[in-house]
């Protein structure tokens, strides 16, 4: 009976000391990592909450990447539209000159040459690429958005609509505009107006000055169409920014909740560690003292 009691004393003391050491190590780890939940069993409910919050963080990161891609493509679109607008403004300047009845045939021919080059640049610009290397103005097509037919007409080879990209929380944004949305207007398109005027000034019209005057109204309509597209693109960029601000706020709220659920509060954790270390030191001293009593020596 005595042997059993002595053995039980050692076993119980060893278990108690081991438990205190484990608790102290856990608190020290919590201080170093800033996390009080080191394993799910520490707090099953809290651990489940943390998993849910971490999942939300993961999906938010995916949404942020998608939003950045959409913003990049829309920024490229806006830049290209600005270039289109610059071409139209230059075409208006040239057309105003050509509308004068005092120009010589050679002068009109020089203007026609620049307009022909401009028409080629319009095709090149219409086939700009997005961040993935696909047609910027081709909707969802991977190839070129436009081609010039054998008859010299501009042909759209893209899809009717651009892709929709998710921004999170069920919100989406159209990542661009298709070519026809801004290049087509008043039953014609910008390429046809510029190329047609170049041909007219090269001798293709009996009254080139009148052809130039007629083209001015079409160029005005073309510039309005481009400006409208820029407004649409700007609104979509603002929408992405708005959703991004909301995502940031939600992320901050999740971070606060994660810290509340799983974070180790510094002052409280230090206090707990001090208490555990005090108990551990006292228990070790008590065990050493009891184990060395002569009574225990005799009982052994």
PDB file of C-alpha atoms in Angstrom:
ATOM      1  CA  UNK A   1       0.000   0.000   0.000  1.00  0.00           C
ATOM      2  CA  UNK A   2       2.869   2.331   0.896  1.00  0.00           C
ATOM      3  CA  UNK A   3       4.622   1.604  -2.412  1.00  0.00           C
ATOM      4  CA  UNK A   4       1.438   2.347  -4.333  1.00  0.00           C
ATOM      5  CA  UNK A   5       0.965   5.674  -2.504  1.00  0.00           C
ATOM      6  CA  UNK A   6       4.571   6.686  -3.165  1.00  0.00           C
ATOM      7  CA  UNK A   7       4.291   5.744  -6.855  1.00  0.00           C
ATOM      8  CA  UNK A   8       0.994   7.612  -7.178  1.00  0.00           C
ATOM      9  CA  UNK A   9       2.602  10.694  -5.629  1.00  0.00           C
ATOM     10  CA  UNK A  10       5.396  10.666  -8.212  1.00  0.00           C
ATOM     11  CA  UNK A  11       3.029   9.977 -11.124  1.00  0.00           C
ATOM     12  CA  UNK A  12       0.598  12.728 -10.130  1.00  0.00           C
ATOM     13  CA  UNK A  13       3.386  15.227  -9.526  1.00  0.00           C
ATOM     14  CA  UNK A  14       4.994  14.409 -12.849  1.00  0.00           C
ATOM     15  CA  UNK A  15       1.678  14.888 -14.682  1.00  0.00           C
ATOM     16  CA  UNK A  16       1.000  18.194 -12.933  1.00  0.00           C
ATOM     17  CA  UNK A  17       4.467  19.553 -13.661  1.00  0.00           C
ATOM     18  CA  UNK A  18       4.280  18.391 -17.286  1.00  0.00           C
ATOM     19  CA  UNK A  19       0.886  20.099 -17.692  1.00  0.00           C
ATOM     20  CA  UNK A  20       2.258  23.345 -16.269  1.00  0.00           C
ATOM     21  CA  UNK A  21       5.304  23.220 -18.553  1.00  0.00           C
ATOM     22  CA  UNK A  22       3.060  22.591 -21.586  1.00  0.00           C
ATOM     23  CA  UNK A  23       0.867  25.523 -20.589  1.00  0.00           C
ATOM     24  CA  UNK A  24       3.919  27.767 -20.165  1.00  0.00           C
ATOM     25  CA  UNK A  25       5.339  26.726 -23.533  1.00  0.00           C
ATOM     26  CA  UNK A  26       1.962  27.426 -25.166  1.00  0.00           C
ATOM     27  CA  UNK A  27       1.830  30.920 -23.684  1.00  0.00           C
ATOM     28  CA  UNK A  28       5.427  31.606 -24.757  1.00  0.00           C
ATOM     29  CA  UNK A  29       4.585  30.496 -28.293  1.00  0.00           C
ATOM     30  CA  UNK A  30       1.483  32.700 -28.247  1.00  0.00           C
ATOM     31  CA  UNK A  31       3.642  35.674 -27.301  1.00  0.00           C
ATOM     32  CA  UNK A  32       6.148  34.997 -30.077  1.00  0.00           C
ATOM     33  CA  UNK A  33       3.551  34.327 -32.806  1.00  0.00           C
ATOM     34  CA  UNK A  34       0.805  36.651 -31.626  1.00  0.00           C
ATOM     35  CA  UNK A  35      -1.689  33.765 -31.924  1.00  0.00           C
ATOM     36  CA  UNK A  36      -3.428  32.105 -29.013  1.00  0.00           C
ATOM     37  CA  UNK A  37      -4.979  29.286 -31.097  1.00  0.00           C
ATOM     38  CA  UNK A  38      -2.093  26.997 -31.904  1.00  0.00           C
ATOM     39  CA  UNK A  39      -4.289  24.002 -32.732  1.00  0.00           C
ATOM     40  CA  UNK A  40      -8.028  23.537 -33.324  1.00  0.00           C
ATOM     41  CA  UNK A  41      -8.506  21.763 -30.012  1.00  0.00           C
ATOM     42  CA  UNK A  42      -7.497  24.939 -28.159  1.00  0.00           C
ATOM     43  CA  UNK A  43     -10.857  26.473 -29.159  1.00  0.00           C
ATOM     44  CA  UNK A  44     -12.911  24.492 -31.729  1.00  0.00           C
ATOM     45  CA  UNK A  45     -15.470  27.270 -32.204  1.00  0.00           C
ATOM     46  CA  UNK A  46     -12.802  29.945 -32.577  1.00  0.00           C
ATOM     47  CA  UNK A  47     -10.816  27.743 -34.951  1.00  0.00           C
ATOM     48  CA  UNK A  48     -13.900  27.315 -37.168  1.00  0.00           C
ATOM     49  CA  UNK A  49     -14.375  31.093 -37.217  1.00  0.00           C
ATOM     50  CA  UNK A  50     -10.758  31.606 -38.204  1.00  0.00           C
ATOM     51  CA  UNK A  51     -11.045  29.087 -41.042  1.00  0.00           C
ATOM     52  CA  UNK A  52     -14.093  30.934 -42.373  1.00  0.00           C
ATOM     53  CA  UNK A  53     -12.303  34.282 -42.168  1.00  0.00           C
ATOM     54  CA  UNK A  54      -9.212  32.894 -43.886  1.00  0.00           C
ATOM     55  CA  UNK A  55     -11.379  31.510 -46.701  1.00  0.00           C
ATOM     56  CA  UNK A  56     -12.879  34.966 -47.158  1.00  0.00           C
ATOM     57  CA  UNK A  57      -9.369  36.430 -47.283  1.00  0.00           C
ATOM     58  CA  UNK A  58      -8.395  33.907 -49.957  1.00  0.00           C
ATOM     59  CA  UNK A  59     -11.357  34.723 -52.197  1.00  0.00           C
ATOM     60  CA  UNK A  60     -10.817  38.431 -51.628  1.00  0.00           C
ATOM     61  CA  UNK A  61      -7.243  38.082 -52.891  1.00  0.00           C
ATOM     62  CA  UNK A  62      -8.540  36.353 -56.046  1.00  0.00           C
ATOM     63  CA  UNK A  63     -11.099  39.123 -56.580  1.00  0.00           C
ATOM     64  CA  UNK A  64      -8.385  41.736 -56.127  1.00  0.00           C
ATOM     65  CA  UNK A  65      -6.241  40.081 -58.804  1.00  0.00           C
ATOM     66  CA  UNK A  66      -9.185  39.956 -61.203  1.00  0.00           C
ATOM     67  CA  UNK A  67     -10.033  43.599 -60.492  1.00  0.00           C
ATOM     68  CA  UNK A  68      -6.424  44.601 -61.171  1.00  0.00           C
ATOM     69  CA  UNK A  69      -6.574  42.827 -64.528  1.00  0.00           C
ATOM     70  CA  UNK A  70      -9.843  44.564 -65.433  1.00  0.00           C
ATOM     71  CA  UNK A  71      -8.428  47.940 -64.390  1.00  0.00           C
ATOM     72  CA  UNK A  72      -5.316  47.316 -66.487  1.00  0.00           C
ATOM     73  CA  UNK A  73      -7.366  46.481 -69.587  1.00  0.00           C
ATOM     74  CA  UNK A  74      -9.658  49.467 -69.094  1.00  0.00           C
ATOM     75  CA  UNK A  75      -6.656  51.756 -68.645  1.00  0.00           C
ATOM     76  CA  UNK A  76      -5.209  50.425 -71.904  1.00  0.00           C
ATOM     77  CA  UNK A  77      -8.602  51.023 -73.507  1.00  0.00           C
ATOM     78  CA  UNK A  78      -8.739  54.595 -72.248  1.00  0.00           C
ATOM     79  CA  UNK A  79      -5.231  55.270 -73.556  1.00  0.00           C
ATOM     80  CA  UNK A  80      -6.088  53.841 -76.981  1.00  0.00           C
ATOM     81  CA  UNK A  81      -9.311  55.881 -77.122  1.00  0.00           C
ATOM     82  CA  UNK A  82      -7.281  59.011 -76.413  1.00  0.00           C
ATOM     83  CA  UNK A  83      -5.072  58.140 -79.388  1.00  0.00           C
ATOM     84  CA  UNK A  84      -8.163  57.662 -81.552  1.00  0.00           C
ATOM     85  CA  UNK A  85      -9.422  61.070 -80.437  1.00  0.00           C
ATOM     86  CA  UNK A  86      -6.065  62.641 -81.312  1.00  0.00           C
ATOM     87  CA  UNK A  87      -6.239  61.137 -84.806  1.00  0.00           C
ATOM     88  CA  UNK A  88      -9.741  62.520 -85.298  1.00  0.00           C
ATOM     89  CA  UNK A  89      -8.690  65.974 -84.135  1.00  0.00           C
ATOM     90  CA  UNK A  90      -5.773  65.919 -86.588  1.00  0.00           C
ATOM     91  CA  UNK A  91      -8.124  64.675 -89.327  1.00  0.00           C
ATOM     92  CA  UNK A  92     -10.444  67.596 -88.558  1.00  0.00           C
ATOM     93  CA  UNK A  93      -7.543  70.033 -88.945  1.00  0.00           C
ATOM     94  CA  UNK A  94      -6.554  68.530 -92.289  1.00  0.00           C
ATOM     95  CA  UNK A  95     -10.156  68.385 -93.483  1.00  0.00           C
ATOM     96  CA  UNK A  96     -10.707  72.040 -92.603  1.00  0.00           C
ATOM     97  CA  UNK A  97      -7.693  72.909 -94.752  1.00  0.00           C
ATOM     98  CA  UNK A  98      -8.942  70.713 -97.588  1.00  0.00           C
ATOM     99  CA  UNK A  99     -12.367  72.364 -97.464  1.00  0.00           C
ATOM    100  CA  UNK A 100     -10.841  75.612 -98.679  1.00  0.00           C
ATOM    101  CA  UNK A 101     -11.316  76.248-102.375  1.00  0.00           C
ATOM    102  CA  UNK A 102      -7.934  77.961-102.632  1.00  0.00           C
ATOM    103  CA  UNK A 103      -5.804  74.819-102.218  1.00  0.00           C
ATOM    104  CA  UNK A 104      -3.903  73.482-105.174  1.00  0.00           C
ATOM    105  CA  UNK A 105      -4.187  69.884-106.343  1.00  0.00           C
ATOM    106  CA  UNK A 106      -0.686  69.199-104.998  1.00  0.00           C
ATOM    107  CA  UNK A 107      -1.646  70.501-101.563  1.00  0.00           C
ATOM    108  CA  UNK A 108      -4.760  68.344-101.467  1.00  0.00           C
ATOM    109  CA  UNK A 109      -2.680  65.378-102.574  1.00  0.00           C
ATOM    110  CA  UNK A 110      -0.320  65.960 -99.629  1.00  0.00           C
ATOM    111  CA  UNK A 111      -3.295  65.996 -97.239  1.00  0.00           C
ATOM    112  CA  UNK A 112      -4.645  62.828 -98.880  1.00  0.00           C
ATOM    113  CA  UNK A 113      -1.312  61.080 -98.276  1.00  0.00           C
ATOM    114  CA  UNK A 114      -1.381  61.905 -94.556  1.00  0.00           C
ATOM    115  CA  UNK A 115      -5.014  60.792 -94.283  1.00  0.00           C
ATOM    116  CA  UNK A 116      -4.186  57.491 -96.001  1.00  0.00           C
ATOM    117  CA  UNK A 117      -1.397  56.886 -93.507  1.00  0.00           C
ATOM    118  CA  UNK A 118      -3.779  57.817 -90.721  1.00  0.00           C
ATOM    119  CA  UNK A 119      -6.346  55.266 -91.945  1.00  0.00           C
ATOM    120  CA  UNK A 120      -3.663  52.560 -91.735  1.00  0.00           C
ATOM    121  CA  UNK A 121      -2.798  53.699 -88.197  1.00  0.00           C
ATOM    122  CA  UNK A 122      -6.462  53.509 -87.223  1.00  0.00           C
ATOM    123  CA  UNK A 123      -6.528  49.834 -88.221  1.00  0.00           C
ATOM    124  CA  UNK A 124      -3.342  49.169 -86.281  1.00  0.00           C
ATOM    125  CA  UNK A 125      -4.733  50.945 -83.225  1.00  0.00           C
ATOM    126  CA  UNK A 126      -8.053  49.090 -83.539  1.00  0.00           C
ATOM    127  CA  UNK A 127      -6.042  45.850 -83.255  1.00  0.00           C
ATOM    128  CA  UNK A 128      -4.344  46.842 -79.984  1.00  0.00           C
ATOM    129  CA  UNK A 129      -3.843  44.052 -77.430  1.00  0.00           C
ATOM    130  CA  UNK A 130      -4.970  43.745 -73.826  1.00  0.00           C
ATOM    131  CA  UNK A 131      -2.947  42.532 -70.829  1.00  0.00           C
ATOM    132  CA  UNK A 132      -3.477  38.906 -71.936  1.00  0.00           C
ATOM    133  CA  UNK A 133      -2.387  39.556 -75.509  1.00  0.00           C
ATOM    134  CA  UNK A 134      -5.930  39.366 -76.883  1.00  0.00           C
ATOM    135  CA  UNK A 135      -7.655  41.943 -79.054  1.00  0.00           C
ATOM    136  CA  UNK A 136      -8.388  44.983 -76.898  1.00  0.00           C
ATOM    137  CA  UNK A 137     -11.414  45.995 -78.979  1.00  0.00           C
ATOM    138  CA  UNK A 138     -12.400  42.532 -80.216  1.00  0.00           C
ATOM    139  CA  UNK A 139     -14.728  41.528 -77.412  1.00  0.00           C
ATOM    140  CA  UNK A 140     -13.911  37.935 -76.503  1.00  0.00           C
ATOM    141  CA  UNK A 141     -11.911  37.040 -79.594  1.00  0.00           C
ATOM    142  CA  UNK A 142      -8.261  36.115 -79.263  1.00  0.00           C
ATOM    143  CA  UNK A 143      -7.239  37.212 -82.771  1.00  0.00           C
ATOM    144  CA  UNK A 144      -7.375  40.603 -84.458  1.00  0.00           C
ATOM    145  CA  UNK A 145     -10.470  42.701 -83.951  1.00  0.00           C
ATOM    146  CA  UNK A 146     -10.378  44.132 -87.490  1.00  0.00           C
ATOM    147  CA  UNK A 147      -9.194  43.368 -90.979  1.00  0.00           C
ATOM    148  CA  UNK A 148      -9.404  45.230 -94.284  1.00  0.00           C
ATOM    149  CA  UNK A 149     -11.275  43.368 -97.029  1.00  0.00           C
ATOM    150  CA  UNK A 150     -10.090  43.092-100.600  1.00  0.00           C
ATOM    151  CA  UNK A 151     -12.546  45.850-101.479  1.00  0.00           C
ATOM    152  CA  UNK A 152     -10.826  48.153 -98.984  1.00  0.00           C
ATOM    153  CA  UNK A 153     -13.591  48.103 -96.361  1.00  0.00           C
ATOM    154  CA  UNK A 154     -12.996  47.761 -92.626  1.00  0.00           C
ATOM    155  CA  UNK A 155     -14.341  44.438 -91.335  1.00  0.00           C
ATOM    156  CA  UNK A 156     -14.996  43.655 -87.653  1.00  0.00           C
ATOM    157  CA  UNK A 157     -13.865  40.127 -86.755  1.00  0.00           C
ATOM    158  CA  UNK A 158     -14.568  40.218 -83.013  1.00  0.00           C
ATOM    159  CA  UNK A 159     -17.543  39.250 -80.856  1.00  0.00           C
ATOM    160  CA  UNK A 160     -20.575  41.393 -80.099  1.00  0.00           C
ATOM    161  CA  UNK A 161     -19.748  41.995 -76.418  1.00  0.00           C
ATOM    162  CA  UNK A 162     -16.673  42.205 -74.194  1.00  0.00           C
ATOM    163  CA  UNK A 163     -15.991  39.849 -71.280  1.00  0.00           C
ATOM    164  CA  UNK A 164     -17.449  40.363 -67.815  1.00  0.00           C
ATOM    165  CA  UNK A 165     -15.039  39.951 -64.899  1.00  0.00           C
ATOM    166  CA  UNK A 166     -16.118  39.307 -61.271  1.00  0.00           C
ATOM    167  CA  UNK A 167     -15.153  41.844 -58.620  1.00  0.00           C
ATOM    168  CA  UNK A 168     -16.540  39.972 -55.602  1.00  0.00           C
ATOM    169  CA  UNK A 169     -19.814  40.097 -53.665  1.00  0.00           C
ATOM    170  CA  UNK A 170     -21.694  39.309 -56.872  1.00  0.00           C
ATOM    171  CA  UNK A 171     -20.426  42.455 -58.623  1.00  0.00           C
ATOM    172  CA  UNK A 172     -18.917  42.411 -62.132  1.00  0.00           C
ATOM    173  CA  UNK A 173     -17.421  44.830 -64.625  1.00  0.00           C
ATOM    174  CA  UNK A 174     -17.109  44.772 -68.409  1.00  0.00           C
ATOM    175  CA  UNK A 175     -13.385  44.861 -69.040  1.00  0.00           C
ATOM    176  CA  UNK A 176     -13.474  46.890 -72.229  1.00  0.00           C
ATOM    177  CA  UNK A 177     -15.467  48.124 -75.215  1.00  0.00           C
ATOM    178  CA  UNK A 178     -15.811  46.551 -78.634  1.00  0.00           C
ATOM    179  CA  UNK A 179     -14.645  48.391 -81.727  1.00  0.00           C
ATOM    180  CA  UNK A 180     -18.124  48.951 -83.199  1.00  0.00           C
ATOM    181  CA  UNK A 181     -19.238  50.639 -79.971  1.00  0.00           C
ATOM    182  CA  UNK A 182     -17.188  53.720 -80.823  1.00  0.00           C
ATOM    183  CA  UNK A 183     -15.812  53.318 -84.364  1.00  0.00           C
ATOM    184  CA  UNK A 184     -19.270  52.937 -85.910  1.00  0.00           C
ATOM    185  CA  UNK A 185     -21.555  55.990 -86.062  1.00  0.00           C
ATOM    186  CA  UNK A 186     -24.161  57.556 -88.358  1.00  0.00           C
ATOM    187  CA  UNK A 187     -24.241  54.497 -90.626  1.00  0.00           C
ATOM    188  CA  UNK A 188     -20.499  54.525 -91.284  1.00  0.00           C
ATOM    189  CA  UNK A 189     -17.218  54.085 -89.398  1.00  0.00           C
ATOM    190  CA  UNK A 190     -14.166  56.207 -88.707  1.00  0.00           C
ATOM    191  CA  UNK A 191     -11.906  54.285 -91.071  1.00  0.00           C
ATOM    192  CA  UNK A 192     -14.371  54.661 -93.943  1.00  0.00           C
ATOM    193  CA  UNK A 193     -14.651  58.426 -93.359  1.00  0.00           C
ATOM    194  CA  UNK A 194     -10.882  59.016 -93.254  1.00  0.00           C
ATOM    195  CA  UNK A 195     -10.037  56.650 -96.112  1.00  0.00           C
ATOM    196  CA  UNK A 196     -12.950  57.942 -98.206  1.00  0.00           C
ATOM    197  CA  UNK A 197     -11.812  61.547 -97.755  1.00  0.00           C
ATOM    198  CA  UNK A 198      -8.248  60.601 -98.699  1.00  0.00           C
ATOM    199  CA  UNK A 199      -9.530  59.001-101.911  1.00  0.00           C
ATOM    200  CA  UNK A 200     -11.712  62.048-102.646  1.00  0.00           C
ATOM    201  CA  UNK A 201      -8.789  64.436-102.241  1.00  0.00           C
ATOM    202  CA  UNK A 202      -6.645  62.240-104.504  1.00  0.00           C
ATOM    203  CA  UNK A 203      -8.998  62.850-107.426  1.00  0.00           C
ATOM    204  CA  UNK A 204     -11.812  60.508-106.555  1.00  0.00           C
ATOM    205  CA  UNK A 205     -14.408  63.279-106.247  1.00  0.00           C
ATOM    206  CA  UNK A 206     -15.425  65.984-108.738  1.00  0.00           C
ATOM    207  CA  UNK A 207     -15.514  68.580-105.941  1.00  0.00           C
ATOM    208  CA  UNK A 208     -12.879  67.640-103.300  1.00  0.00           C
ATOM    209  CA  UNK A 209     -13.516  70.809-101.283  1.00  0.00           C
ATOM    210  CA  UNK A 210     -17.184  69.893-100.876  1.00  0.00           C
ATOM    211  CA  UNK A 211     -16.228  66.325 -99.995  1.00  0.00           C
ATOM    212  CA  UNK A 212     -14.042  67.744 -97.243  1.00  0.00           C
ATOM    213  CA  UNK A 213     -16.881  69.941 -95.948  1.00  0.00           C
ATOM    214  CA  UNK A 214     -19.186  66.931 -95.881  1.00  0.00           C
ATOM    215  CA  UNK A 215     -16.581  64.910 -93.959  1.00  0.00           C
ATOM    216  CA  UNK A 216     -16.304  67.501 -91.180  1.00  0.00           C
ATOM    217  CA  UNK A 217     -19.751  66.634 -89.843  1.00  0.00           C
ATOM    218  CA  UNK A 218     -18.904  62.933 -89.875  1.00  0.00           C
ATOM    219  CA  UNK A 219     -15.642  63.543 -88.036  1.00  0.00           C
ATOM    220  CA  UNK A 220     -17.527  65.513 -85.383  1.00  0.00           C
ATOM    221  CA  UNK A 221     -19.859  62.534 -84.920  1.00  0.00           C
ATOM    222  CA  UNK A 222     -16.855  60.213 -84.727  1.00  0.00           C
ATOM    223  CA  UNK A 223     -15.212  62.316 -82.025  1.00  0.00           C
ATOM    224  CA  UNK A 224     -18.461  62.369 -80.029  1.00  0.00           C
ATOM    225  CA  UNK A 225     -18.646  58.576 -80.260  1.00  0.00           C
ATOM    226  CA  UNK A 226     -15.090  58.213 -78.969  1.00  0.00           C
ATOM    227  CA  UNK A 227     -15.705  60.683 -76.150  1.00  0.00           C
ATOM    228  CA  UNK A 228     -18.804  58.741 -75.092  1.00  0.00           C
ATOM    229  CA  UNK A 229     -16.767  55.526 -74.987  1.00  0.00           C
ATOM    230  CA  UNK A 230     -14.152  57.262 -72.811  1.00  0.00           C
ATOM    231  CA  UNK A 231     -16.897  58.289 -70.391  1.00  0.00           C
ATOM    232  CA  UNK A 232     -18.102  54.687 -70.175  1.00  0.00           C
ATOM    233  CA  UNK A 233     -14.579  53.409 -69.553  1.00  0.00           C
ATOM    234  CA  UNK A 234     -13.993  56.060 -66.885  1.00  0.00           C
ATOM    235  CA  UNK A 235     -17.206  55.046 -65.106  1.00  0.00           C
ATOM    236  CA  UNK A 236     -16.092  51.399 -65.094  1.00  0.00           C
ATOM    237  CA  UNK A 237     -12.697  52.336 -63.639  1.00  0.00           C
ATOM    238  CA  UNK A 238     -14.453  54.322 -60.915  1.00  0.00           C
ATOM    239  CA  UNK A 239     -16.668  51.299 -60.207  1.00  0.00           C
ATOM    240  CA  UNK A 240     -13.591  49.101 -59.781  1.00  0.00           C
ATOM    241  CA  UNK A 241     -12.121  51.667 -57.362  1.00  0.00           C
ATOM    242  CA  UNK A 242     -15.365  51.761 -55.375  1.00  0.00           C
ATOM    243  CA  UNK A 243     -15.527  47.974 -55.089  1.00  0.00           C
ATOM    244  CA  UNK A 244     -11.813  47.958 -54.172  1.00  0.00           C
ATOM    245  CA  UNK A 245     -12.404  50.405 -51.319  1.00  0.00           C
ATOM    246  CA  UNK A 246     -15.240  48.229 -50.052  1.00  0.00           C
ATOM    247  CA  UNK A 247     -13.004  45.151 -50.299  1.00  0.00           C
ATOM    248  CA  UNK A 248     -10.294  46.919 -48.299  1.00  0.00           C
ATOM    249  CA  UNK A 249     -12.765  47.882 -45.577  1.00  0.00           C
ATOM    250  CA  UNK A 250     -14.076  44.327 -45.376  1.00  0.00           C
ATOM    251  CA  UNK A 251     -10.507  43.036 -45.190  1.00  0.00           C
ATOM    252  CA  UNK A 252      -9.753  45.367 -42.284  1.00  0.00           C
ATOM    253  CA  UNK A 253     -12.878  44.184 -40.473  1.00  0.00           C
ATOM    254  CA  UNK A 254     -11.857  40.543 -41.019  1.00  0.00           C
ATOM    255  CA  UNK A 255      -8.343  41.267 -39.765  1.00  0.00           C
ATOM    256  CA  UNK A 256      -9.784  42.827 -36.630  1.00  0.00           C
ATOM    257  CA  UNK A 257     -12.072  39.842 -36.110  1.00  0.00           C
ATOM    258  CA  UNK A 258      -9.203  37.400 -36.713  1.00  0.00           C
ATOM    259  CA  UNK A 259      -7.118  39.205 -34.105  1.00  0.00           C
ATOM    260  CA  UNK A 260     -10.032  39.133 -31.660  1.00  0.00           C
ATOM    261  CA  UNK A 261     -10.792  35.447 -32.208  1.00  0.00           C
ATOM    262  CA  UNK A 262      -7.304  34.007 -32.542  1.00  0.00           C
ATOM    263  CA  UNK A 263      -4.896  36.726 -31.498  1.00  0.00           C
ATOM    264  CA  UNK A 264      -3.023  36.724 -28.226  1.00  0.00           C
ATOM    265  CA  UNK A 265      -3.610  39.891 -26.201  1.00  0.00           C
ATOM    266  CA  UNK A 266      -0.120  40.902 -25.022  1.00  0.00           C
ATOM    267  CA  UNK A 267      -0.785  42.121 -21.488  1.00  0.00           C
ATOM    268  CA  UNK A 268      -3.182  39.295 -20.651  1.00  0.00           C
ATOM    269  CA  UNK A 269      -0.860  36.639 -22.090  1.00  0.00           C
ATOM    270  CA  UNK A 270       2.152  38.000 -20.176  1.00  0.00           C
ATOM    271  CA  UNK A 271       0.132  37.998 -16.956  1.00  0.00           C
ATOM    272  CA  UNK A 272      -1.007  34.409 -17.541  1.00  0.00           C
ATOM    273  CA  UNK A 273       2.555  33.312 -18.303  1.00  0.00           C
ATOM    274  CA  UNK A 274       3.845  34.928 -15.118  1.00  0.00           C
ATOM    275  CA  UNK A 275       1.159  33.183 -13.088  1.00  0.00           C
ATOM    276  CA  UNK A 276       1.877  29.800 -14.672  1.00  0.00           C
ATOM    277  CA  UNK A 277       5.641  30.207 -14.191  1.00  0.00           C
ATOM    278  CA  UNK A 278       5.098  31.138 -10.543  1.00  0.00           C
ATOM    279  CA  UNK A 279       2.944  28.053  -9.983  1.00  0.00           C
ATOM    280  CA  UNK A 280       5.412  25.883 -11.902  1.00  0.00           C
ATOM    281  CA  UNK A 281       8.390  27.090  -9.850  1.00  0.00           C
ATOM    282  CA  UNK A 282       6.469  26.619  -6.600  1.00  0.00           C
ATOM    283  CA  UNK A 283       5.333  23.152  -7.652  1.00  0.00           C
ATOM    284  CA  UNK A 284       8.865  22.129  -8.604  1.00  0.00           C
ATOM    285  CA  UNK A 285      10.195  23.381  -5.280  1.00  0.00           C
ATOM    286  CA  UNK A 286       7.412  21.647  -3.373  1.00  0.00           C
ATOM    287  CA  UNK A 287       7.968  18.386  -5.216  1.00  0.00           C
ATOM    288  CA  UNK A 288      11.717  18.501  -4.539  1.00  0.00           C
ATOM    289  CA  UNK A 289      11.136  19.232  -0.870  1.00  0.00           C
ATOM    290  CA  UNK A 290       8.547  16.477  -0.386  1.00  0.00           C
ATOM    291  CA  UNK A 291      10.609  13.957  -2.320  1.00  0.00           C
ATOM    292  CA  UNK A 292      13.582  14.577  -0.066  1.00  0.00           C
ATOM    293  CA  UNK A 293      11.757  14.154   3.288  1.00  0.00           C
ATOM    294  CA  UNK A 294      13.174  11.398   5.416  1.00  0.00           C
ATOM    295  CA  UNK A 295       9.710   9.864   5.703  1.00  0.00           C
ATOM    296  CA  UNK A 296       9.674   9.221   2.014  1.00  0.00           C
ATOM    297  CA  UNK A 297      13.192   7.831   2.266  1.00  0.00           C
ATOM    298  CA  UNK A 298      11.941   5.424   4.905  1.00  0.00           C
ATOM    299  CA  UNK A 299       8.809   4.521   2.939  1.00  0.00           C
ATOM    300  CA  UNK A 300      10.902   3.646  -0.070  1.00  0.00           C
TER     301      UNK A 300
END
